[in-house]
PDB file of C-alpha atoms in Angstrom:
ATOM      1  CA  UNK A   1       0.094  -0.121  -0.058  1.00 92.00           C
ATOM      2  CA  UNK A   2       1.371   3.606  -1.254  1.00 95.00           C
ATOM      3  CA  UNK A   3       2.176   5.544   1.843  1.00 96.00           C
ATOM      4  CA  UNK A   4       3.576   9.417   1.566  1.00 97.00           C
ATOM      5  CA  UNK A   5       5.653  10.996   4.322  1.00 97.00           C
ATOM      6  CA  UNK A   6       7.151  14.157   4.908  1.00 97.00           C
ATOM      7  CA  UNK A   7       9.850  15.549   6.746  1.00 93.00           C
ATOM      8  CA  UNK A   8       9.348  17.963   8.772  1.00 92.00           C
ATOM      9  CA  UNK A   9       6.862  18.133  10.188  1.00 95.00           C
ATOM     10  CA  UNK A  10       7.195  21.677  11.251  1.00 96.00           C
ATOM     11  CA  UNK A  11       9.628  24.327  10.128  1.00 95.00           C
ATOM     12  CA  UNK A  12      10.420  28.000  11.121  1.00 97.00           C
ATOM     13  CA  UNK A  13      13.046  29.855   8.867  1.00 97.00           C
ATOM     14  CA  UNK A  14      13.654  33.939   8.948  1.00 97.00           C
ATOM     15  CA  UNK A  15      12.764  36.187   5.929  1.00 97.00           C
ATOM     16  CA  UNK A  16      15.518  35.218   3.401  1.00 97.00           C
ATOM     17  CA  UNK A  17      16.511  32.044   3.703  1.00 97.00           C
ATOM     18  CA  UNK A  18      16.391  28.818   0.900  1.00 97.00           C
ATOM     19  CA  UNK A  19      14.953  26.076   2.067  1.00 96.00           C
ATOM     20  CA  UNK A  20      14.067  22.530   0.954  1.00 97.00           C
ATOM     21  CA  UNK A  21      11.424  20.319   2.546  1.00 97.00           C
ATOM     22  CA  UNK A  22      11.358  16.586   2.002  1.00 97.00           C
ATOM     23  CA  UNK A  23       8.906  13.780   0.410  1.00 98.00           C
ATOM     24  CA  UNK A  24       9.171  10.460   0.151  1.00 98.00           C
ATOM     25  CA  UNK A  25       6.545   7.751  -0.880  1.00 98.00           C
ATOM     26  CA  UNK A  26       7.093   3.902  -0.771  1.00 97.00           C
ATOM     27  CA  UNK A  27       5.772   1.946  -3.975  1.00 96.00           C
ATOM     28  CA  UNK A  28       7.958   3.674  -7.142  1.00 95.00           C
ATOM     29  CA  UNK A  29       5.340   2.846  -9.452  1.00 94.00           C
ATOM     30  CA  UNK A  30       3.652   6.631  -9.737  1.00 95.00           C
ATOM     31  CA  UNK A  31       2.339   7.991 -12.549  1.00 94.00           C
ATOM     32  CA  UNK A  32       3.080  11.656 -11.167  1.00 95.00           C
ATOM     33  CA  UNK A  33       3.778  13.871  -7.902  1.00 96.00           C
ATOM     34  CA  UNK A  34       2.093  17.154  -6.966  1.00 96.00           C
ATOM     35  CA  UNK A  35       2.976  20.079  -4.902  1.00 98.00           C
ATOM     36  CA  UNK A  36       0.189  21.831  -2.996  1.00 97.00           C
ATOM     37  CA  UNK A  37      -0.059  24.742  -0.747  1.00 97.00           C
ATOM     38  CA  UNK A  38      -2.612  24.751   1.803  1.00 95.00           C
ATOM     39  CA  UNK A  39      -3.735  28.197   3.911  1.00 93.00           C
ATOM     40  CA  UNK A  40      -4.789  27.718   7.361  1.00 87.00           C
ATOM     41  CA  UNK A  41      -8.993  26.170   6.802  1.00 82.00           C
ATOM     42  CA  UNK A  42      -8.506  26.909   3.314  1.00 85.00           C
ATOM     43  CA  UNK A  43      -8.232  25.061  -0.438  1.00 89.00           C
ATOM     44  CA  UNK A  44      -5.314  23.325  -1.859  1.00 93.00           C
ATOM     45  CA  UNK A  45      -3.595  25.466  -4.387  1.00 94.00           C
ATOM     46  CA  UNK A  46      -1.298  23.274  -6.999  1.00 94.00           C
ATOM     47  CA  UNK A  47       2.169  25.202  -7.084  1.00 96.00           C
ATOM     48  CA  UNK A  48       3.967  22.018  -9.524  1.00 96.00           C
ATOM     49  CA  UNK A  49       3.291  18.746 -11.412  1.00 95.00           C
ATOM     50  CA  UNK A  50       6.288  16.735 -11.902  1.00 96.00           C
ATOM     51  CA  UNK A  51       5.367  13.917 -14.564  1.00 94.00           C
ATOM     52  CA  UNK A  52       7.019  10.263 -13.939  1.00 94.00           C
ATOM     53  CA  UNK A  53       9.484  10.970 -16.712  1.00 94.00           C
ATOM     54  CA  UNK A  54      10.033  14.313 -15.606  1.00 95.00           C
ATOM     55  CA  UNK A  55      13.228  15.257 -13.156  1.00 96.00           C
ATOM     56  CA  UNK A  56      12.433  18.558 -12.099  1.00 96.00           C
ATOM     57  CA  UNK A  57      10.132  21.430 -12.119  1.00 96.00           C
ATOM     58  CA  UNK A  58      10.022  25.071 -12.060  1.00 97.00           C
ATOM     59  CA  UNK A  59       7.835  27.888 -10.634  1.00 96.00           C
ATOM     60  CA  UNK A  60       9.122  31.174  -9.747  1.00 97.00           C
ATOM     61  CA  UNK A  61      11.411  31.128  -6.438  1.00 97.00           C
ATOM     62  CA  UNK A  62       9.816  26.744  -6.369  1.00 98.00           C
ATOM     63  CA  UNK A  63      11.779  24.150  -7.915  1.00 98.00           C
ATOM     64  CA  UNK A  64      10.576  20.481  -7.209  1.00 97.00           C
ATOM     65  CA  UNK A  65      12.896  17.031  -8.471  1.00 97.00           C
ATOM     66  CA  UNK A  66      11.673  13.910  -8.173  1.00 98.00           C
ATOM     67  CA  UNK A  67      13.638  10.585  -7.622  1.00 97.00           C
ATOM     68  CA  UNK A  68      11.246   8.066  -9.000  1.00 94.00           C
ATOM     69  CA  UNK A  69      13.284   4.811  -8.342  1.00 93.00           C
ATOM     70  CA  UNK A  70      14.302   6.321  -4.581  1.00 96.00           C
ATOM     71  CA  UNK A  71      10.659   7.174  -4.085  1.00 97.00           C
ATOM     72  CA  UNK A  72      11.751  10.724  -2.801  1.00 97.00           C
ATOM     73  CA  UNK A  73      10.988  14.405  -4.091  1.00 98.00           C
ATOM     74  CA  UNK A  74      12.222  17.579  -2.721  1.00 98.00           C
ATOM     75  CA  UNK A  75      10.480  20.968  -2.592  1.00 98.00           C
ATOM     76  CA  UNK A  76      13.541  23.866  -3.096  1.00 98.00           C
ATOM     77  CA  UNK A  77      12.227  27.484  -1.772  1.00 98.00           C
ATOM     78  CA  UNK A  78      14.008  30.104  -2.348  1.00 98.00           C
ATOM     79  CA  UNK A  79      14.587  33.386  -1.011  1.00 97.00           C
ATOM     80  CA  UNK A  80      11.300  32.828   1.300  1.00 97.00           C
ATOM     81  CA  UNK A  81       8.930  35.468   2.274  1.00 97.00           C
ATOM     82  CA  UNK A  82       6.374  35.691   5.237  1.00 97.00           C
ATOM     83  CA  UNK A  83       3.780  35.162   2.720  1.00 96.00           C
ATOM     84  CA  UNK A  84       4.815  31.237   1.953  1.00 97.00           C
ATOM     85  CA  UNK A  85       3.814  30.782   5.606  1.00 97.00           C
ATOM     86  CA  UNK A  86       1.216  27.662   4.924  1.00 97.00           C
ATOM     87  CA  UNK A  87       1.306  23.648   4.686  1.00 97.00           C
ATOM     88  CA  UNK A  88       2.732  22.019   2.009  1.00 98.00           C
ATOM     89  CA  UNK A  89       1.557  19.022   0.813  1.00 98.00           C
ATOM     90  CA  UNK A  90       3.027  16.414  -1.423  1.00 98.00           C
ATOM     91  CA  UNK A  91       0.726  14.211  -3.428  1.00 97.00           C
ATOM     92  CA  UNK A  92       1.590  10.859  -5.684  1.00 96.00           C
ATOM     93  CA  UNK A  93      -0.920   9.691  -8.641  1.00 93.00           C
ATOM     94  CA  UNK A  94      -0.493   6.487  -7.364  1.00 92.00           C
ATOM     95  CA  UNK A  95       0.347   3.434 -10.367  1.00 90.00           C
ATOM     96  CA  UNK A  96      -1.836   0.525  -8.542  1.00 89.00           C
ATOM     97  CA  UNK A  97      -4.311   2.526  -7.418  1.00 88.00           C
ATOM     98  CA  UNK A  98      -4.864   5.276 -10.092  1.00 87.00           C
ATOM     99  CA  UNK A  99      -5.335   7.474  -6.777  1.00 90.00           C
ATOM    100  CA  UNK A 100      -4.164  10.537  -5.554  1.00 93.00           C
ATOM    101  CA  UNK A 101      -2.364  10.122  -1.513  1.00 95.00           C
ATOM    102  CA  UNK A 102      -1.545  13.122   0.056  1.00 97.00           C
ATOM    103  CA  UNK A 103       1.246  13.276   2.581  1.00 97.00           C
ATOM    104  CA  UNK A 104       0.665  14.567   6.011  1.00 92.00           C
ATOM    105  CA  UNK A 105       2.255  18.097   4.855  1.00 96.00           C
ATOM    106  CA  UNK A 106       5.007  20.456   6.529  1.00 97.00           C
ATOM    107  CA  UNK A 107       3.715  23.462   8.244  1.00 97.00           C
ATOM    108  CA  UNK A 108       6.213  26.382   7.248  1.00 98.00           C
ATOM    109  CA  UNK A 109       6.334  29.759   9.189  1.00 97.00           C
ATOM    110  CA  UNK A 110       8.461  32.295   7.584  1.00 97.00           C
ATOM    111  CA  UNK A 111       9.492  34.976   9.697  1.00 96.00           C
ATOM    112  CA  UNK A 112       9.464  38.184   8.801  1.00 95.00           C
TER     113      UNK A 112
ATOM    114  CA  UNK R   1      -7.262  30.968 -14.600  1.00 77.00           C
ATOM    115  CA  UNK R   2      -9.955  27.793 -14.228  1.00 79.00           C
ATOM    116  CA  UNK R   3     -11.356  27.064 -11.251  1.00 91.00           C
ATOM    117  CA  UNK R   4     -13.233  24.812  -9.569  1.00 95.00           C
ATOM    118  CA  UNK R   5     -15.981  26.159  -7.631  1.00 95.00           C
ATOM    119  CA  UNK R   6     -17.464  24.506  -3.896  1.00 96.00           C
ATOM    120  CA  UNK R   7     -20.656  26.111  -2.328  1.00 96.00           C
ATOM    121  CA  UNK R   8     -21.161  26.204   0.557  1.00 96.00           C
ATOM    122  CA  UNK R   9     -18.089  26.851   1.889  1.00 95.00           C
ATOM    123  CA  UNK R  10     -19.087  26.275   4.994  1.00 96.00           C
ATOM    124  CA  UNK R  11     -22.271  24.022   6.683  1.00 97.00           C
ATOM    125  CA  UNK R  12     -23.746  23.534   9.968  1.00 98.00           C
ATOM    126  CA  UNK R  13     -26.122  20.603  10.184  1.00 97.00           C
ATOM    127  CA  UNK R  14     -27.798  18.419  13.202  1.00 97.00           C
ATOM    128  CA  UNK R  15     -26.815  14.784  13.398  1.00 97.00           C
ATOM    129  CA  UNK R  16     -28.959  12.773  11.424  1.00 97.00           C
ATOM    130  CA  UNK R  17     -30.004  15.087   8.888  1.00 98.00           C
ATOM    131  CA  UNK R  18     -29.147  14.983   5.297  1.00 98.00           C
ATOM    132  CA  UNK R  19     -26.136  17.525   3.126  1.00 98.00           C
ATOM    133  CA  UNK R  20     -25.582  18.305  -0.284  1.00 97.00           C
ATOM    134  CA  UNK R  21     -22.008  20.137  -0.823  1.00 98.00           C
ATOM    135  CA  UNK R  22     -22.072  21.301  -4.347  1.00 97.00           C
ATOM    136  CA  UNK R  23     -19.064  21.613  -6.778  1.00 97.00           C
ATOM    137  CA  UNK R  24     -18.749  23.329 -10.704  1.00 97.00           C
ATOM    138  CA  UNK R  25     -15.596  21.402 -11.850  1.00 95.00           C
ATOM    139  CA  UNK R  26     -13.688  23.360 -14.922  1.00 94.00           C
ATOM    140  CA  UNK R  27     -15.165  22.374 -17.618  1.00 90.00           C
ATOM    141  CA  UNK R  28     -13.331  21.077 -20.225  1.00 89.00           C
ATOM    142  CA  UNK R  29     -12.391  18.451 -17.375  1.00 92.00           C
ATOM    143  CA  UNK R  30     -13.183  14.739 -17.593  1.00 92.00           C
ATOM    144  CA  UNK R  31     -12.795  13.333 -13.958  1.00 94.00           C
ATOM    145  CA  UNK R  32     -14.009  14.301 -10.879  1.00 96.00           C
ATOM    146  CA  UNK R  33     -13.274  13.141  -7.130  1.00 96.00           C
ATOM    147  CA  UNK R  34     -14.552  14.262  -4.109  1.00 98.00           C
ATOM    148  CA  UNK R  35     -11.518  13.783  -1.096  1.00 97.00           C
ATOM    149  CA  UNK R  36     -11.700  15.111   2.528  1.00 97.00           C
ATOM    150  CA  UNK R  37      -9.367  15.856   5.724  1.00 95.00           C
ATOM    151  CA  UNK R  38     -10.169  15.343   9.019  1.00 95.00           C
ATOM    152  CA  UNK R  39      -9.159  18.259  11.523  1.00 91.00           C
ATOM    153  CA  UNK R  40      -5.151  17.596  11.759  1.00 88.00           C
ATOM    154  CA  UNK R  41      -5.737  14.645   9.578  1.00 92.00           C
ATOM    155  CA  UNK R  42      -4.320  13.575   5.758  1.00 94.00           C
ATOM    156  CA  UNK R  43      -6.431  14.575   2.838  1.00 96.00           C
ATOM    157  CA  UNK R  44      -8.129  11.336   1.724  1.00 96.00           C
ATOM    158  CA  UNK R  45      -9.852  10.329  -1.489  1.00 95.00           C
ATOM    159  CA  UNK R  46     -13.856   9.459  -1.416  1.00 97.00           C
ATOM    160  CA  UNK R  47     -14.787   8.588  -5.125  1.00 96.00           C
ATOM    161  CA  UNK R  48     -13.551   9.598  -8.361  1.00 94.00           C
ATOM    162  CA  UNK R  49     -16.621   9.676 -11.297  1.00 95.00           C
ATOM    163  CA  UNK R  50     -16.322   9.850 -15.504  1.00 93.00           C
ATOM    164  CA  UNK R  51     -19.026   9.156 -17.596  1.00 90.00           C
ATOM    165  CA  UNK R  52     -21.480   9.455 -15.135  1.00 90.00           C
ATOM    166  CA  UNK R  53     -20.658   7.237 -13.019  1.00 93.00           C
ATOM    167  CA  UNK R  54     -18.702   6.174  -9.704  1.00 95.00           C
ATOM    168  CA  UNK R  55     -15.574   5.156 -11.560  1.00 92.00           C
ATOM    169  CA  UNK R  56     -13.225   4.087  -8.163  1.00 91.00           C
ATOM    170  CA  UNK R  57     -14.777   4.581  -4.094  1.00 94.00           C
ATOM    171  CA  UNK R  58     -12.863   4.293  -0.765  1.00 94.00           C
ATOM    172  CA  UNK R  59     -14.299   1.825   1.665  1.00 93.00           C
ATOM    173  CA  UNK R  60     -14.922   5.539   3.453  1.00 94.00           C
ATOM    174  CA  UNK R  61     -17.758   6.303   1.022  1.00 96.00           C
ATOM    175  CA  UNK R  62     -20.249   3.770   2.343  1.00 94.00           C
ATOM    176  CA  UNK R  63     -24.399   3.595   1.152  1.00 95.00           C
ATOM    177  CA  UNK R  64     -24.690   7.429   3.272  1.00 96.00           C
ATOM    178  CA  UNK R  65     -22.620   9.490   0.244  1.00 97.00           C
ATOM    179  CA  UNK R  66     -23.933   9.324  -3.065  1.00 97.00           C
ATOM    180  CA  UNK R  67     -22.392  11.358  -6.187  1.00 97.00           C
ATOM    181  CA  UNK R  68     -24.561  12.738  -9.035  1.00 95.00           C
ATOM    182  CA  UNK R  69     -23.694  15.432 -12.010  1.00 92.00           C
ATOM    183  CA  UNK R  70     -27.359  16.470 -11.870  1.00 85.00           C
ATOM    184  CA  UNK R  71     -27.255  18.518 -15.409  1.00 86.00           C
ATOM    185  CA  UNK R  72     -23.640  19.920 -17.603  1.00 77.00           C
ATOM    186  CA  UNK R  73     -22.101  21.745 -14.819  1.00 86.00           C
ATOM    187  CA  UNK R  74     -22.479  20.497 -11.435  1.00 93.00           C
ATOM    188  CA  UNK R  75     -21.103  17.430 -10.053  1.00 96.00           C
ATOM    189  CA  UNK R  76     -22.560  16.698  -5.754  1.00 97.00           C
ATOM    190  CA  UNK R  77     -21.754  15.127  -2.872  1.00 98.00           C
ATOM    191  CA  UNK R  78     -25.027  13.974  -0.797  1.00 98.00           C
ATOM    192  CA  UNK R  79     -24.889  12.113   2.954  1.00 98.00           C
ATOM    193  CA  UNK R  80     -27.537  11.006   3.324  1.00 96.00           C
ATOM    194  CA  UNK R  81     -27.614  10.752   7.225  1.00 95.00           C
ATOM    195  CA  UNK R  82     -25.219  12.528   8.914  1.00 97.00           C
ATOM    196  CA  UNK R  83     -22.885  11.600  11.655  1.00 97.00           C
ATOM    197  CA  UNK R  84     -20.374  13.771  14.176  1.00 97.00           C
ATOM    198  CA  UNK R  85     -17.241  11.715  12.224  1.00 96.00           C
ATOM    199  CA  UNK R  86     -18.322  13.402   9.217  1.00 97.00           C
ATOM    200  CA  UNK R  87     -18.023  16.789  10.594  1.00 98.00           C
ATOM    201  CA  UNK R  88     -14.327  17.225   7.968  1.00 97.00           C
ATOM    202  CA  UNK R  89     -13.336  19.877   5.444  1.00 96.00           C
ATOM    203  CA  UNK R  90     -14.621  17.687   1.824  1.00 98.00           C
ATOM    204  CA  UNK R  91     -13.103  19.211  -1.320  1.00 97.00           C
ATOM    205  CA  UNK R  92     -14.054  18.896  -4.890  1.00 97.00           C
ATOM    206  CA  UNK R  93     -11.077  18.356  -7.591  1.00 96.00           C
ATOM    207  CA  UNK R  94     -10.947  17.701 -11.431  1.00 95.00           C
ATOM    208  CA  UNK R  95      -8.626  16.825 -13.813  1.00 93.00           C
ATOM    209  CA  UNK R  96      -8.319  16.491 -17.631  1.00 91.00           C
ATOM    210  CA  UNK R  97      -6.556  12.967 -17.634  1.00 88.00           C
ATOM    211  CA  UNK R  98      -7.730  10.311 -15.257  1.00 80.00           C
ATOM    212  CA  UNK R  99      -3.843   9.596 -14.136  1.00 78.00           C
ATOM    213  CA  UNK R 100      -1.323  12.015 -16.625  1.00 79.00           C
ATOM    214  CA  UNK R 101      -3.560  14.943 -15.491  1.00 79.00           C
ATOM    215  CA  UNK R 102      -2.953  17.275 -12.210  1.00 87.00           C
ATOM    216  CA  UNK R 103      -6.066  17.460  -9.694  1.00 91.00           C
ATOM    217  CA  UNK R 104      -7.101  21.341  -9.490  1.00 93.00           C
ATOM    218  CA  UNK R 105      -8.866  21.565  -6.087  1.00 95.00           C
ATOM    219  CA  UNK R 106     -11.698  23.583  -4.890  1.00 95.00           C
ATOM    220  CA  UNK R 107     -11.390  25.709  -1.912  1.00 94.00           C
ATOM    221  CA  UNK R 108     -13.458  23.136   0.044  1.00 96.00           C
ATOM    222  CA  UNK R 109     -16.583  23.352   2.174  1.00 97.00           C
ATOM    223  CA  UNK R 110     -16.256  22.975   6.146  1.00 97.00           C
ATOM    224  CA  UNK R 111     -19.040  20.246   7.319  1.00 98.00           C
ATOM    225  CA  UNK R 112     -19.663  20.898  10.517  1.00 98.00           C
ATOM    226  CA  UNK R 113     -21.874  18.259  12.493  1.00 98.00           C
ATOM    227  CA  UNK R 114     -23.336  18.747  15.941  1.00 97.00           C
TER     228      UNK R 114
END
């Protein structure tokens, strides 16, 4: 059964720092991996989608990498800002069940 | 940018009452989904819908739940007799492809059963 884990569970950094959020999954048979942002009590905003054949995707200050064989993905945020404070969720499209499986998320706080 | 729209944003209902959560998926998407997130827990899959029928459902999606696409634009989730443990944020999502297309989620409906 596919399990998705995110480390760390929470992270607090001063404004301007570069940071890395980690996501790991137990079964490498995935179609793609998607990173989402969730503000408190709000919906899920898609940040980046990486297909299984791709190694990375970039959008502005965000860069996501995917190493399917080792079951890992990272989300790199450059020059963090207080507005980046949110929960970041990783989700994999599982090849066995054709379902989007979510991780537990990383709660990020960027201090001004 | 196209959006998935959900209404209402909040719903409070008494235990045993029926609720209908509404969603308008992105117009050219073909696959529709409901997910839920109990406070402090993971986002979890409920059901997927394609070509006017359920394609997958989780063990959570029992006989108390149903989905419908009553017209060309709306997609609804009905809970027939709500329980306290149904309290959660319910998210609707849509995609253009079942596995390759990324999911676009709505802003959610917070359901509170009292």
